[in-house]
One Martini backbone bead per residue (centre of mass of N, CA, C, O) as a GRO file, in nm:
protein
  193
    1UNK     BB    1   2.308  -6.379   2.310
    2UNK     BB    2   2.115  -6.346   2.074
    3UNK     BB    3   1.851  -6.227   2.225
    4UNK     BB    4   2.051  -5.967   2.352
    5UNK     BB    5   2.103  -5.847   2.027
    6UNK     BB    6   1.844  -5.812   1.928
    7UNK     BB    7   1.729  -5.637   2.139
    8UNK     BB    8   1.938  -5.411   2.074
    9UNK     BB    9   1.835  -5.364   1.800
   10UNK     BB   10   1.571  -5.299   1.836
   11UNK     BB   11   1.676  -5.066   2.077
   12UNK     BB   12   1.756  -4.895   1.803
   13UNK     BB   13   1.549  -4.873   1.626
   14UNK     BB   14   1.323  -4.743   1.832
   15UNK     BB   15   1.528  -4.492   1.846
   16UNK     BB   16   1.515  -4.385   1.610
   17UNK     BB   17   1.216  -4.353   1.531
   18UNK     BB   18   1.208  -4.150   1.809
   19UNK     BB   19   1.382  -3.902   1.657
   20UNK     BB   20   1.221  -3.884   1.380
   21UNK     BB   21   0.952  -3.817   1.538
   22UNK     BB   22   1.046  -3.580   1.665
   23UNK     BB   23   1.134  -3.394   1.468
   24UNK     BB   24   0.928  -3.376   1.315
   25UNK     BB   25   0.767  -3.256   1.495
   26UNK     BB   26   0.911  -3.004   1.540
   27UNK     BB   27   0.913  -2.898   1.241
   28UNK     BB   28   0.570  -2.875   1.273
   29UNK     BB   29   0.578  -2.708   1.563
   30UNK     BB   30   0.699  -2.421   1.446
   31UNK     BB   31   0.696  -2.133   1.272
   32UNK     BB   32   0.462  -2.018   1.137
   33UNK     BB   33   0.300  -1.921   0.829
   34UNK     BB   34   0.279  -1.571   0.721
   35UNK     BB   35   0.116  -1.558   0.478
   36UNK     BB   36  -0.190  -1.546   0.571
   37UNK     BB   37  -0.145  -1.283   0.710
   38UNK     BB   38  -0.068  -1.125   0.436
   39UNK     BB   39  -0.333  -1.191   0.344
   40UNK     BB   40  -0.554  -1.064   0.548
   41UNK     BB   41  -0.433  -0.782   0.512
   42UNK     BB   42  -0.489  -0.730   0.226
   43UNK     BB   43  -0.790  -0.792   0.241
   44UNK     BB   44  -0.843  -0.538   0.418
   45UNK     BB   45  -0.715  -0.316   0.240
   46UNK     BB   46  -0.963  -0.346   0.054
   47UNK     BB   47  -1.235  -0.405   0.237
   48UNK     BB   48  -1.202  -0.238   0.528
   49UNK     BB   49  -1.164  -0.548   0.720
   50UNK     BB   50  -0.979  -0.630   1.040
   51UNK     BB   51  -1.114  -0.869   1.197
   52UNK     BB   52  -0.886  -1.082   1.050
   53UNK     BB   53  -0.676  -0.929   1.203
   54UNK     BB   54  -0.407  -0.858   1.368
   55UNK     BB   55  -0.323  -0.569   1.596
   56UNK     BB   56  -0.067  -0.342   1.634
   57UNK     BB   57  -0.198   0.031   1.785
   58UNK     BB   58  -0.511  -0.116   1.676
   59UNK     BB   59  -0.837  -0.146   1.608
   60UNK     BB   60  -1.039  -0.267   1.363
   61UNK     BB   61  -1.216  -0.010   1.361
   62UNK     BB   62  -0.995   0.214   1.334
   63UNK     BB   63  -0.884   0.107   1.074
   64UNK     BB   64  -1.120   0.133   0.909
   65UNK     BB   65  -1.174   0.436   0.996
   66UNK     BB   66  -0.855   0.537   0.865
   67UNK     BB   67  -0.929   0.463   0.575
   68UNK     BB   68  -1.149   0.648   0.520
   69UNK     BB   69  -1.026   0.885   0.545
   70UNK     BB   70  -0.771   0.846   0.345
   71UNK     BB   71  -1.004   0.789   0.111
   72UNK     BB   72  -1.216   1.040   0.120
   73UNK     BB   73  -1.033   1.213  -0.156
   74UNK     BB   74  -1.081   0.969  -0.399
   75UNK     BB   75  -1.379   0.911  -0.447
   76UNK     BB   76  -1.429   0.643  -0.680
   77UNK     BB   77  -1.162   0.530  -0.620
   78UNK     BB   78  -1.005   0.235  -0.660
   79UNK     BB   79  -0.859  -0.063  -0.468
   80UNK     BB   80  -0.607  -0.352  -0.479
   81UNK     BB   81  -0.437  -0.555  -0.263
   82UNK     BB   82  -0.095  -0.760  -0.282
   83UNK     BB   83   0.132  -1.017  -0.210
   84UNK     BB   84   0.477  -1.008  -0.319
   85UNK     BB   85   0.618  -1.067   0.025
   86UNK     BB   86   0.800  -1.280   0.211
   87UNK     BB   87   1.034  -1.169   0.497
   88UNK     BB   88   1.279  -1.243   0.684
   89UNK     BB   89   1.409  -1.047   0.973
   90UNK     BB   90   1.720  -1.029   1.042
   91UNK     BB   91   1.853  -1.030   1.375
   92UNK     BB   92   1.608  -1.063   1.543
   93UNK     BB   93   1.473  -1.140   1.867
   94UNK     BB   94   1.238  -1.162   1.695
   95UNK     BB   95   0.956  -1.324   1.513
   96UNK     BB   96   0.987  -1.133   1.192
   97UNK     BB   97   0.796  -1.011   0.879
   98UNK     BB   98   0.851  -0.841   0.579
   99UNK     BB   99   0.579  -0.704   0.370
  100UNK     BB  100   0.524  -0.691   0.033
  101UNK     BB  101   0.315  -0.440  -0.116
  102UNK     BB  102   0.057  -0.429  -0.398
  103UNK     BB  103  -0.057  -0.151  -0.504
  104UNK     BB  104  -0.391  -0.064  -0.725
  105UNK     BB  105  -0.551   0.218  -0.903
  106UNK     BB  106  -0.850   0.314  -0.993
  107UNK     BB  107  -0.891   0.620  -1.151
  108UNK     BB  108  -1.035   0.890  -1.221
  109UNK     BB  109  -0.962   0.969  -1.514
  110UNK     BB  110  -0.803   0.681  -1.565
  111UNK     BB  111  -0.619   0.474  -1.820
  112UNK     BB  112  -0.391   0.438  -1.565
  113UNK     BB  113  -0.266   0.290  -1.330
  114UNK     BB  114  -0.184   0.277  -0.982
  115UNK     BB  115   0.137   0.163  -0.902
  116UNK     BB  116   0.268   0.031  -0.589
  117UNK     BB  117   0.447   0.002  -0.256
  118UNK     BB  118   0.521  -0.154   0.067
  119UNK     BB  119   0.494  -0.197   0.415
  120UNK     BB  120   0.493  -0.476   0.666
  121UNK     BB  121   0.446  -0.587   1.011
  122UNK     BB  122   0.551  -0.865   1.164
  123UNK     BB  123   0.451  -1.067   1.466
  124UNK     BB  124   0.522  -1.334   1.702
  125UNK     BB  125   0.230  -1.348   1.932
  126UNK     BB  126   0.134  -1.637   2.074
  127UNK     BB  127   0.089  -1.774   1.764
  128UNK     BB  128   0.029  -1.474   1.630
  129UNK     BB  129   0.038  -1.294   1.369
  130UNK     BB  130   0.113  -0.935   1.404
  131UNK     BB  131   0.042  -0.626   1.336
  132UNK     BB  132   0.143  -0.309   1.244
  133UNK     BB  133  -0.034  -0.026   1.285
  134UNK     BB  134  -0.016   0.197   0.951
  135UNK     BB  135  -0.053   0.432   0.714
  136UNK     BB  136   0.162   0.290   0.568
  137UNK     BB  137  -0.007   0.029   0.429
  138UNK     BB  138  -0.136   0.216   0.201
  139UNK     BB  139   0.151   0.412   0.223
  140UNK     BB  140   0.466   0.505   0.252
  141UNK     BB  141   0.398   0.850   0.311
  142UNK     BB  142   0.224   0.773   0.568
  143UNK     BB  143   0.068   0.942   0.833
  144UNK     BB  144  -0.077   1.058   1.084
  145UNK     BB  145  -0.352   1.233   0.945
  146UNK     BB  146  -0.317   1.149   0.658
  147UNK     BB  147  -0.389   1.173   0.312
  148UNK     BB  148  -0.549   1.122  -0.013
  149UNK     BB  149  -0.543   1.272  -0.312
  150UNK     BB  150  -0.748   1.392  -0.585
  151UNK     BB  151  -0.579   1.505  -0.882
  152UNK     BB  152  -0.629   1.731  -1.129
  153UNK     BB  153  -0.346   1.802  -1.398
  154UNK     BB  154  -0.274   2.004  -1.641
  155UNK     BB  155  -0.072   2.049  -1.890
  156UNK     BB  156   0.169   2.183  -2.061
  157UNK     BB  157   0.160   2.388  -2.313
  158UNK     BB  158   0.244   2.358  -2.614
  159UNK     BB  159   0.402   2.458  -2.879
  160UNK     BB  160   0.373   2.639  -3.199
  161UNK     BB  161   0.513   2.532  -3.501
  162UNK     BB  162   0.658   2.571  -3.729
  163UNK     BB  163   0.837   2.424  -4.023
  164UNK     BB  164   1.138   2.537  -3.887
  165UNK     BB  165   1.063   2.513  -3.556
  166UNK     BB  166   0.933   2.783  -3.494
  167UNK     BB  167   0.765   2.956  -3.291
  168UNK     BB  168   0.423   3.093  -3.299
  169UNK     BB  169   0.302   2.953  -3.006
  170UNK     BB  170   0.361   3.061  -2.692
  171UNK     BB  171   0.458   3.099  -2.345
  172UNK     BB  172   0.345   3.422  -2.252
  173UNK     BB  173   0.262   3.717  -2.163
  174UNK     BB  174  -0.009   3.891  -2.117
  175UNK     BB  175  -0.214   4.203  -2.250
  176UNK     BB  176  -0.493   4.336  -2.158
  177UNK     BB  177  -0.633   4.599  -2.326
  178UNK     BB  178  -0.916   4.843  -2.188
  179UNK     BB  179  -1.170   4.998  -2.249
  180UNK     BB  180  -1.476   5.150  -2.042
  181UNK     BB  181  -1.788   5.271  -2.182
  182UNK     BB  182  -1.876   5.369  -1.887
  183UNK     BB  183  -1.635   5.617  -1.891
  184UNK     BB  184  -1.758   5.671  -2.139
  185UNK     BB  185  -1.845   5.876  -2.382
  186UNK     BB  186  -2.004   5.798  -2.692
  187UNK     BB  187  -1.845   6.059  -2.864
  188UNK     BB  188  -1.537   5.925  -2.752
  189UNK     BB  189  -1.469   5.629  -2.808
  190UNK     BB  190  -1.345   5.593  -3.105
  191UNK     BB  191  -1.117   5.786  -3.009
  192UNK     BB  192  -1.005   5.640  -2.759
  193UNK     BB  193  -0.952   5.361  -2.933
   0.00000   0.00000   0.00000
């Protein structure tokens, strides 16, 4: 009887073992980690190489394609999109997860940087996160066929005050009076002026 209680207790140490090496393996097993696809989706929309990207409703040379034709009225200005977060989209039927990006440009003619966020849409599809393509991933207000244009605007001139606070020189309408000397006779002028 010693030897039959020994036996069944090494076979429960044994099947222990084995569900925990199973747990192990499952867990290890589970759904890849979408970091590094927003890793390289950030790295595409930055040096606008789409090659390591799974793209789902274009293909890599499209959206290289569509990031250049969006920023070509951008002139010089630079910029560089970096991975804000990575989470998961609760009540999924499907494996998915919405990354916050974090764009930031170098504008021409301005010692202050532009910086936004925006949102891009990945899915688990036969184990590769696959990006859903759309150009707002490079701006949120971004649609099919928009581009981002770069203006200078120049703000509005403000008043010149006197010492009482009273505008000295403020914006209003302006009407310059002046006579063509061509349609008048030379000793004309100074009578008509």
């Amino acid at each position: 009887m010693g030897k039959v209680a020994e036996r069944a207790r090494f076979g429960f140490h044994t099947g222990a073992i084995a569900a925990v090496l199973a747990l192990i393996l499952t867990s290890c097993a589970g759904t890849p980690d979408a970091q590094p696809a927003a890793d390289a989706l950030a790295a595409a929309l930055t040096s606008r190489d789409f090659n390591k990207v799974q793209l789902r409703g274009a293909t890599a040379r499209d959206a290289t394609l569509a990031i250049g034709e969006i920023t070509e009225p951008m002139g010089e200005s630079t910029w560089s999109v970096g991975v804000q977060a990575v989470e998961e989209v609760p009540e999924s039927e499907t494996e998915r997860r919405s990354v916050t990006l974090e764009v930031t440009w170098d504008l021409e003619h301005s010692d202050e940087p532009w910086t936004y966020t925006t949102t891009a849409a990945l899915e688990l599809v036969d184990e590769v996160w696959q990006v859903d393509w759309s150009p707002a991933l490079l701006h949120p207000d971004l649609a099919e066929g928009d581009r981002l244009v770069l203006r200078r605007q120049l703000a509005q001139r403000a008043d010149v005050l006197a010492g009482d606070g009273s505008p000295l020189v403020t914006q209003r309408p302006v009407f310059r009076i002046g006579i063509d000397r061509t349609m008048v006779e030379p000793a004309d002028q100074a009578a008509s002026a």
